[in-house]
Tab-separated table of C-alpha atoms in Angstrom:
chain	number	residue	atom	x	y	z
N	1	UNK	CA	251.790	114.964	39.276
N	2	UNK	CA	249.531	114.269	36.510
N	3	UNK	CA	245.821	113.432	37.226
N	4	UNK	CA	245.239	109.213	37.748
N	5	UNK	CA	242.743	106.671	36.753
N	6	UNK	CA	241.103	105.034	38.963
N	7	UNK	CA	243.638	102.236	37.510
N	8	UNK	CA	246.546	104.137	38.400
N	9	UNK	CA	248.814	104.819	41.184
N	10	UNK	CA	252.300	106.334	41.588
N	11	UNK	CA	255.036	104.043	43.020
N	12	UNK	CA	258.173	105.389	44.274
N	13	UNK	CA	260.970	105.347	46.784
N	14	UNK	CA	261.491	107.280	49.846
N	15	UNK	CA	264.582	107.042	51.895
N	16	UNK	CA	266.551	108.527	54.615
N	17	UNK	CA	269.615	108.178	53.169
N	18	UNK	CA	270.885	105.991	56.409
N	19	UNK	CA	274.888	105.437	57.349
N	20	UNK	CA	277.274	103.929	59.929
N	21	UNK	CA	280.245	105.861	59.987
N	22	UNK	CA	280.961	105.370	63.494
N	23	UNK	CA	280.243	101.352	63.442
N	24	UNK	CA	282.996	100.874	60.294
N	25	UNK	CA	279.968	100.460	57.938
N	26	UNK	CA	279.090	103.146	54.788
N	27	UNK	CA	280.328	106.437	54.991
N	28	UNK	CA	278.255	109.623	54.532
N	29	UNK	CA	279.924	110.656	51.307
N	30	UNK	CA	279.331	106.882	50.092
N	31	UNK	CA	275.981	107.115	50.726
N	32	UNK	CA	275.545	110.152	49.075
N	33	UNK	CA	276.609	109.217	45.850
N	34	UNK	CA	274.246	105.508	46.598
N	35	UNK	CA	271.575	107.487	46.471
N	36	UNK	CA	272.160	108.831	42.553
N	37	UNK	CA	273.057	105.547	41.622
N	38	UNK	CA	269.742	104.235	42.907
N	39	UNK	CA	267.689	107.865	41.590
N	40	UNK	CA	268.723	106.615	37.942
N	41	UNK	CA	267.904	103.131	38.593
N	42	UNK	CA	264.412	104.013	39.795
N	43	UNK	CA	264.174	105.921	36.606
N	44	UNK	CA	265.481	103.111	34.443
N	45	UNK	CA	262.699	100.268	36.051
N	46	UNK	CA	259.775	102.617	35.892
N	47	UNK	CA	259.293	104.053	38.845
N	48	UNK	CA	257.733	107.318	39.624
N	49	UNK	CA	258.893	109.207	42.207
N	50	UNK	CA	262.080	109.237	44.584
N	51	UNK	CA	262.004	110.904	47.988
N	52	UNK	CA	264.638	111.956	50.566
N	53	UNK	CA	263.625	112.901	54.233
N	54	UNK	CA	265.873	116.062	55.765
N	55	UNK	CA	267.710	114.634	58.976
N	56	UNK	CA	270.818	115.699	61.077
N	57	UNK	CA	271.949	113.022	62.486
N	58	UNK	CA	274.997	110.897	62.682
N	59	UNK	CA	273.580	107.568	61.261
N	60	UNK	CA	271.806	109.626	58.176
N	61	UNK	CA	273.332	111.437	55.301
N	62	UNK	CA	270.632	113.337	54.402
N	63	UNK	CA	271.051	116.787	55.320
N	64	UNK	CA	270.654	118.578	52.303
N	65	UNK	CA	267.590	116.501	50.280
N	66	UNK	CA	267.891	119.199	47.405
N	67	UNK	CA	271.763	119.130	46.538
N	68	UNK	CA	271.163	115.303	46.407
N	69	UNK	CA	268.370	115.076	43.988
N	70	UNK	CA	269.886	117.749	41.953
N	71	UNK	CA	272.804	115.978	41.197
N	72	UNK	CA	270.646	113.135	40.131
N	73	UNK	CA	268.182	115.775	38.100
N	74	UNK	CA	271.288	116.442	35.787
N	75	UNK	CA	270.903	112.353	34.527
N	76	UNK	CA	267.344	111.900	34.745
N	77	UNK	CA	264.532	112.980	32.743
N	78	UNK	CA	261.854	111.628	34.147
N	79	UNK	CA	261.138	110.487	37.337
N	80	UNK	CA	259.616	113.001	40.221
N	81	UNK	CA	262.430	114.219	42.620
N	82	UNK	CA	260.984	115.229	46.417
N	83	UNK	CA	261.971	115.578	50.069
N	84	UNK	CA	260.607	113.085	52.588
N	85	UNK	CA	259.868	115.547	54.402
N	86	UNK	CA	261.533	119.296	54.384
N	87	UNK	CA	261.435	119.840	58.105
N	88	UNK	CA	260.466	123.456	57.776
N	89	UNK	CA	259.741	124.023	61.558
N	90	UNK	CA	263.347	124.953	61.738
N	91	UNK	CA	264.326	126.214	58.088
N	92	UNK	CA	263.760	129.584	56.543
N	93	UNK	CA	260.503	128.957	54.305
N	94	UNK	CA	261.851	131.514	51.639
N	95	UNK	CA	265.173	129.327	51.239
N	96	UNK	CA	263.145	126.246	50.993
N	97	UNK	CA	261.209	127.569	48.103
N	98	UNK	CA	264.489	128.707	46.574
N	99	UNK	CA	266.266	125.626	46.694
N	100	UNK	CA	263.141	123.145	45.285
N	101	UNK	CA	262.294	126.017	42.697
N	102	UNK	CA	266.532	125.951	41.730
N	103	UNK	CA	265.666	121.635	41.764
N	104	UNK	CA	262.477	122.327	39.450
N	105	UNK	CA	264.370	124.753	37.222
N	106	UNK	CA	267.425	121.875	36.720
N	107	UNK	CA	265.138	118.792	36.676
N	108	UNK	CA	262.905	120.854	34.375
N	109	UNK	CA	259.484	120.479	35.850
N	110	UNK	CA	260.024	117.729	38.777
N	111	UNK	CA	260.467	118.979	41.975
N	112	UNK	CA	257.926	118.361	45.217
N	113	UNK	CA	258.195	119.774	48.462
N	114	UNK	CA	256.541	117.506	51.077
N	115	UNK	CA	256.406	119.734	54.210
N	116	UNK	CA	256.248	118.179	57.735
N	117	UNK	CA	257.605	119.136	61.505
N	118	UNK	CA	259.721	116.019	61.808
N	119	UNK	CA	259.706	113.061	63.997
N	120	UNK	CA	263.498	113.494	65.445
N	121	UNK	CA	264.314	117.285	66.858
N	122	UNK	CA	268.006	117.830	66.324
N	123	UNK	CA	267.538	120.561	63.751
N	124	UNK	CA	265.653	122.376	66.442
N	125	UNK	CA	268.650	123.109	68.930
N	126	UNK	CA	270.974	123.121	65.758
N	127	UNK	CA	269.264	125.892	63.668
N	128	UNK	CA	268.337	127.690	67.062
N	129	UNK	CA	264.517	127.147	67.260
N	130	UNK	CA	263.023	126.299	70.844
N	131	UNK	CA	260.954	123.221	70.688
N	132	UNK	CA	258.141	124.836	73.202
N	133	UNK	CA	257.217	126.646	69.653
N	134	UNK	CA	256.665	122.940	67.661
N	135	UNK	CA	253.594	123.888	66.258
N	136	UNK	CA	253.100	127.362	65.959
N	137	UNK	CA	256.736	127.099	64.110
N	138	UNK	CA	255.177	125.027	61.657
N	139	UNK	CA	252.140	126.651	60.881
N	140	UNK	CA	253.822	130.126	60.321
N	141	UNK	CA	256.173	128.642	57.845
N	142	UNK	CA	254.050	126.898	56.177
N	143	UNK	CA	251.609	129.827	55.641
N	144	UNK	CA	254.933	131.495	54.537
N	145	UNK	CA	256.173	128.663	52.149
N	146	UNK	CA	253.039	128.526	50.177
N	147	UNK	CA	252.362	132.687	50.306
N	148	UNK	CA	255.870	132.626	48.338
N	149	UNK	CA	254.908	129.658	45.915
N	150	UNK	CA	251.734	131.496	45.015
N	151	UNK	CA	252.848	134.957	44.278
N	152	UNK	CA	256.448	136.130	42.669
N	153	UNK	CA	256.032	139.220	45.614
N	154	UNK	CA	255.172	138.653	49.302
N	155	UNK	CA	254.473	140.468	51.842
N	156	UNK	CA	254.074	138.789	55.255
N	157	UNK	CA	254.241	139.103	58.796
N	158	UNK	CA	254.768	136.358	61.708
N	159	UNK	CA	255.799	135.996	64.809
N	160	UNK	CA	258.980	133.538	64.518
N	161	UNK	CA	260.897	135.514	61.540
N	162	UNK	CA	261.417	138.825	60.320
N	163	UNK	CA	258.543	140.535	58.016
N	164	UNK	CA	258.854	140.348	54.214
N	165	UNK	CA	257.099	143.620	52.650
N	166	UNK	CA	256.600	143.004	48.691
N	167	UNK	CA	259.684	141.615	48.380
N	168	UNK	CA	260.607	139.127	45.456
N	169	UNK	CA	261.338	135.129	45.804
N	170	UNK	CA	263.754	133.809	42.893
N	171	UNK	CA	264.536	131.822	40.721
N	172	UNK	CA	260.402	130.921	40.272
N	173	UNK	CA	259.183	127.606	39.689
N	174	UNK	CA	258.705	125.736	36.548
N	175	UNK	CA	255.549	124.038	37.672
N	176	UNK	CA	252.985	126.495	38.642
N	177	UNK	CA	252.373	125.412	41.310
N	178	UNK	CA	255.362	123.826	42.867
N	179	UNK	CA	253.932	121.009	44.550
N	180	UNK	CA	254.003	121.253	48.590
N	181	UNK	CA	252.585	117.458	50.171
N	182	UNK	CA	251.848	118.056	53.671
N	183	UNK	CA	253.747	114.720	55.451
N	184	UNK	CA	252.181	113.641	59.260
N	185	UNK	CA	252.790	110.459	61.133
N	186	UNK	CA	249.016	110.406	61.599
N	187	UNK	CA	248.134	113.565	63.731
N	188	UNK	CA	244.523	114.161	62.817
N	189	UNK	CA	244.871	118.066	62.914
N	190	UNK	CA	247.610	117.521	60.224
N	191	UNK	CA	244.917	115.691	58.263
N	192	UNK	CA	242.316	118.027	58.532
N	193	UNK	CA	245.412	121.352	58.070
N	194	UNK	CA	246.345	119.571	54.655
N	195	UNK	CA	242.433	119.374	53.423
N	196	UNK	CA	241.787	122.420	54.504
N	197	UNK	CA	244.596	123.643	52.304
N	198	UNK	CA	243.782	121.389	49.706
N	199	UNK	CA	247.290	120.076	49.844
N	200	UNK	CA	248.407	116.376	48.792
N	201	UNK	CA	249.085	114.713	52.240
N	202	UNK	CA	251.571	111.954	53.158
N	203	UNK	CA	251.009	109.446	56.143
N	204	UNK	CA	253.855	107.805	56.914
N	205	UNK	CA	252.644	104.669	58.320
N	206	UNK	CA	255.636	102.454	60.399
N	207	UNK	CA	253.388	100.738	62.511
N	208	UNK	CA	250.451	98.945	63.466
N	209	UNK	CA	247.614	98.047	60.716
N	210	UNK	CA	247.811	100.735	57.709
N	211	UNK	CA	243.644	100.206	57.739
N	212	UNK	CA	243.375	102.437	60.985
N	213	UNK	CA	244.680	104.964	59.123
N	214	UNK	CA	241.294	105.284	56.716
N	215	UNK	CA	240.110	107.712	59.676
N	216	UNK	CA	242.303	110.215	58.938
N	217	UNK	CA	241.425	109.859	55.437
N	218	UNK	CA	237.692	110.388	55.978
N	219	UNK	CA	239.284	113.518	57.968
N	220	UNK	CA	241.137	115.202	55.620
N	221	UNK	CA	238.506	114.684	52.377
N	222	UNK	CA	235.933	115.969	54.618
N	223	UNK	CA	238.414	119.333	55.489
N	224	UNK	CA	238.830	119.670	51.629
N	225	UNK	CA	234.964	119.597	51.095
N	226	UNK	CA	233.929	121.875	53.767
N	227	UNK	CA	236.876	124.462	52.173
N	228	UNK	CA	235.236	124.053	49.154
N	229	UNK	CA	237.887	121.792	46.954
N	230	UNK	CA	237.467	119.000	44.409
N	231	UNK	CA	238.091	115.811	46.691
N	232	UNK	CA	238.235	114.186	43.728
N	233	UNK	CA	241.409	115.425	42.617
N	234	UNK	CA	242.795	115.020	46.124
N	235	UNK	CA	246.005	113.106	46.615
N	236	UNK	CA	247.250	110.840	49.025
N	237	UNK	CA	250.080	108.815	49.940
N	238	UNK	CA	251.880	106.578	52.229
N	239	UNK	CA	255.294	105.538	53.342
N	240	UNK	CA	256.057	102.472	54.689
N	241	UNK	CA	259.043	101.080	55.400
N	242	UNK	CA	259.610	97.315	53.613
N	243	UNK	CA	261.991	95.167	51.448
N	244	UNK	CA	261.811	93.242	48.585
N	245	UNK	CA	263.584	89.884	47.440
N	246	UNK	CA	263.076	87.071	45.504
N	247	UNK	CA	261.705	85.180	47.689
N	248	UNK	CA	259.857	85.954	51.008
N	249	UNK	CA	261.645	84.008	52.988
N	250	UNK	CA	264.933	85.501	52.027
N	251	UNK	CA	263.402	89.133	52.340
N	252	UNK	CA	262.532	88.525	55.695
N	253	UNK	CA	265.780	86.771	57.038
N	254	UNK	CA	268.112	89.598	54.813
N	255	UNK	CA	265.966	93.001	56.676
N	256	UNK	CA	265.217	91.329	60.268
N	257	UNK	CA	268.462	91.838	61.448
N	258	UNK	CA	269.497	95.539	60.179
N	259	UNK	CA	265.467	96.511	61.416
N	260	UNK	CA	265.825	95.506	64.482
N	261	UNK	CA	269.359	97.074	65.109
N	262	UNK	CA	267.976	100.317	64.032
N	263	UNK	CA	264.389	100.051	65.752
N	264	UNK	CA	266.089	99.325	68.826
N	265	UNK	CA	268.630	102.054	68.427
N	266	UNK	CA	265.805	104.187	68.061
N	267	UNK	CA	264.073	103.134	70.890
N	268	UNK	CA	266.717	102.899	73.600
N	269	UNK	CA	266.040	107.260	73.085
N	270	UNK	CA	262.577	107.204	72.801
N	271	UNK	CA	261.470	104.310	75.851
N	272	UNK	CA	260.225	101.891	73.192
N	273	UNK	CA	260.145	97.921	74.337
N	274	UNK	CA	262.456	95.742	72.796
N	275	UNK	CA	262.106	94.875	68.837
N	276	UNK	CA	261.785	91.029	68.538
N	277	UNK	CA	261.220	88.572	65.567
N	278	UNK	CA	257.722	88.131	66.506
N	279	UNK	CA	257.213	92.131	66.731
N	280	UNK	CA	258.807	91.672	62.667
N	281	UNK	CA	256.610	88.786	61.554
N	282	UNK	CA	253.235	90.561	62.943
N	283	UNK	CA	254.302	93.701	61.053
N	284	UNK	CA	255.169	91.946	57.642
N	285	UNK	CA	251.830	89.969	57.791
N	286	UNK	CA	249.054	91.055	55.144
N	287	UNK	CA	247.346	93.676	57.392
N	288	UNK	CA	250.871	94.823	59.373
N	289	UNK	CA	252.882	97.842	58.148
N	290	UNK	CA	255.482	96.145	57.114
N	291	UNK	CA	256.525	95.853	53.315
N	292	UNK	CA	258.639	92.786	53.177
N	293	UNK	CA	258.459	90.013	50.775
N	294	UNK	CA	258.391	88.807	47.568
N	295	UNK	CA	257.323	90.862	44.688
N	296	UNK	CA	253.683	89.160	44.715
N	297	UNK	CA	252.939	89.354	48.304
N	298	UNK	CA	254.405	93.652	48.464
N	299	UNK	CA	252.215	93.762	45.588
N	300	UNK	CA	249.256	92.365	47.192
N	301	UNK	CA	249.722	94.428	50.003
N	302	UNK	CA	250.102	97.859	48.281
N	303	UNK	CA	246.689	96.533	46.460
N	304	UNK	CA	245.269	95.949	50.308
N	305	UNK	CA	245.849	99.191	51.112
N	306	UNK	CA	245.058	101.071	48.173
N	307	UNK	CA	241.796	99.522	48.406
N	308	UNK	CA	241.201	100.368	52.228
N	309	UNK	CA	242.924	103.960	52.156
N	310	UNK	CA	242.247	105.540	48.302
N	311	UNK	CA	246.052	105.979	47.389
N	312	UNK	CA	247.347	107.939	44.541
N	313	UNK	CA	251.024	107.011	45.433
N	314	UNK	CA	252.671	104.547	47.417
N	315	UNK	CA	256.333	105.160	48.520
N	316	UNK	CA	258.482	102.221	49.851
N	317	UNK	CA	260.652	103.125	52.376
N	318	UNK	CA	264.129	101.163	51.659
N	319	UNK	CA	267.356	102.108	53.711
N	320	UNK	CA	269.462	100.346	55.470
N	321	UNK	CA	272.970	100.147	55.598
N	322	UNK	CA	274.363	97.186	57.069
N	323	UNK	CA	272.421	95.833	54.511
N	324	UNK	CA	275.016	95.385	51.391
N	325	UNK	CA	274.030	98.349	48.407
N	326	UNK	CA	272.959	95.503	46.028
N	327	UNK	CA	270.367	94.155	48.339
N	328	UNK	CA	268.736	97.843	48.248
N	329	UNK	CA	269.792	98.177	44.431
N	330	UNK	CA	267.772	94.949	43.992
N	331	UNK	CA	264.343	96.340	45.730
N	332	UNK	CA	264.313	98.955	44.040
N	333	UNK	CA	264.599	96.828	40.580
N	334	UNK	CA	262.233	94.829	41.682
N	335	UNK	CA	259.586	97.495	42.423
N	336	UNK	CA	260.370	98.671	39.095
N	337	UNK	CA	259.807	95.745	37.051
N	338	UNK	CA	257.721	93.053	39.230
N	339	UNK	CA	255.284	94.970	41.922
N	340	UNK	CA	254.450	98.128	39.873
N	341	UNK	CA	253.319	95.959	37.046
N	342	UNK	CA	251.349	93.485	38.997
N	343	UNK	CA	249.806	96.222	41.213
N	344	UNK	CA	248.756	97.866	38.091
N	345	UNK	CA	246.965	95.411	36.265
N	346	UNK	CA	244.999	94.541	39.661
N	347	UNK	CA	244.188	97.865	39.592
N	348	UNK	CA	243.035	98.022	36.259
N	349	UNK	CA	241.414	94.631	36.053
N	350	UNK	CA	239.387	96.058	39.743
N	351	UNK	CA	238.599	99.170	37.661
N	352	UNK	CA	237.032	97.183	34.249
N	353	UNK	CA	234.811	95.313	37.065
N	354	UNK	CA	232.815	98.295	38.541
């Protein structure tokens, strides 16, 4: 990522990639080949970045983030192409590298890793990982992850995987370094692990008022000082879920529906109270976490919370399939070509004033 004005933000899309084979709706291999479709439209309305999170579940398609955004890296040339997030608890940190590094190589300079444990757990049981070992999982691999991004030969030893001794990791990276974002649903000592790193960080904020996460912000600048790294060219992001139509009132009719089907779905396995309309409507007000709307009021949000958190990049979180493709297709040109814009020139107009 280049270095940003204080006028300038990155916007981008993050996704999950979600399907409903089993409930007659899009298939996994239809999704799949959605998600290029919309890579080269967010390319074609401006936008910067476009993220896919790892899961392995039934109602997502997204088990393999870097095959996806490779295929799109063949017909793109210039938008950023990253996971949302890598769950590298339960992957092999030196086939992570390898497979972003193969992305970078194709996409010629592109690639981002964002790095994070996960919020479901299937890949634990799948990929043979006991969950008792969450964290220390994590913080092995990442050590790992970024000991193989810095140096063409590693040696390291761990307790979760076999010992590398000066062994090389190919093919390298054409961005030196390959950018690894550190993603966290707001644990504080994942805010403080990415500053002390001096790693981008990602909060991926779903509920609640995005303001209570300027905490964690304070957190992880402070862990970059004390380490002894420019806050200054710290980055930060968020991802929020939202949708965007031309008018607000349609947005929020169109998303209500499919959001509540999956937040419910959700939290029938998790012991989460019912999702209601009022539950929607508090989370789609100005200060909620919801990004629904039209392209004025999403873009006077994203200016809200730029202003109360410090973002360099805001990703909007748009999946859902019961939702038809265009309806998503449409977001994402609307991003493009109405919020960016108008989020921009607030920015810049804020910036002339101080």
């Amino acid at each position: 990522m280049s270095d940003l004005t204080t006028s300038q933000m990155e916007i981008g899309i993050s996704t999950f990639l979600e399907a409903a084979p089993r409930a007659g709706g899009v298939t996994h291999a239809e999704r799949l080949r959605q998600a290029v479709e919309e890579i080269n439209l967010s390319e074609q309305v401006g936008l910067d970045v476009y993220a896919i999170g790892e899961h392995h579940r039934a109602d997502y398609a997204s088990s393999a983030p870097a095959v996806i955004l490779a295929a799109a890296a063949a017909t793109t040339k210039r938008i950023r192409l990253s996971s949302a997030v890598t769950v590298l608890s339960s992957d092999d940190p030196v086939r992570v590298y390898q497979a972003f590094s193969t992305l970078d190589g194709l996409s010629n300079g592109r690639a981002e890793i964002m790095a994070g444990r996960g919020s479901f757990i299937e890949s634990f049981p799948l990929f043979g990982y006991n969950l008792d070992h969450y964290d220390s999982l994590f913080d092995e691999k990442l050590e790992l992850l970024l000991a193989i991004r810095d140096s063409e030969k590693v040696s390291w030893r761990g307790g979760h995987r076999p010992a590398i001794k000066n062994l090389g990791v190919y093919p390298r990276a054409v961005q030196e370094p390959l950018p690894v974002w550190i993603g966290t649903g707001g644990n504080p000592e994942s805010a403080v692990r990415a500053g002390t790193l001096g790693l981008p960080v990602v909060f991926a904020i779903i509920g609640g008022m995005p303001e209570r996460f300027a905490p964690l912000v304070t957190l992880y600048k402070e862990a970059a000082a004390k380490a002894g790294h420019d806050v200054s060219k710290l980055q930060i992001s968020t991802h929020s879920h939202g949708f965007i139509s031309d008018t607000t009132e349609k947005a929020a009719d169109l998303f209500y529906p499919s959001t509540a089907a999956q937040m419910n779905t959700i939290g029938r396995e998790r012991g989460w109270p019912p999702y209601t309309r009022d539950s929607f409507d508090a989370a789609r007000s100005l200060r909620g976490a919801l990004y629904v709307g039209d392209p004025e009021y999403v873009a006077e949000k994203i200016v809200l919370l730029r202003q109360n958190l410090g973002l360099t990049r805001f990703l909007l979180h748009v999946d859902v399939s019961t939702l038809p493709h265009r309806e998503l297709l449409r977001t994402i040109e609307l991003l493009g070509t109405k919020v960016a814009p108008i989020v921009h020139k607030e920015l810049a107009r804020q910036a002339a004033q101080k």
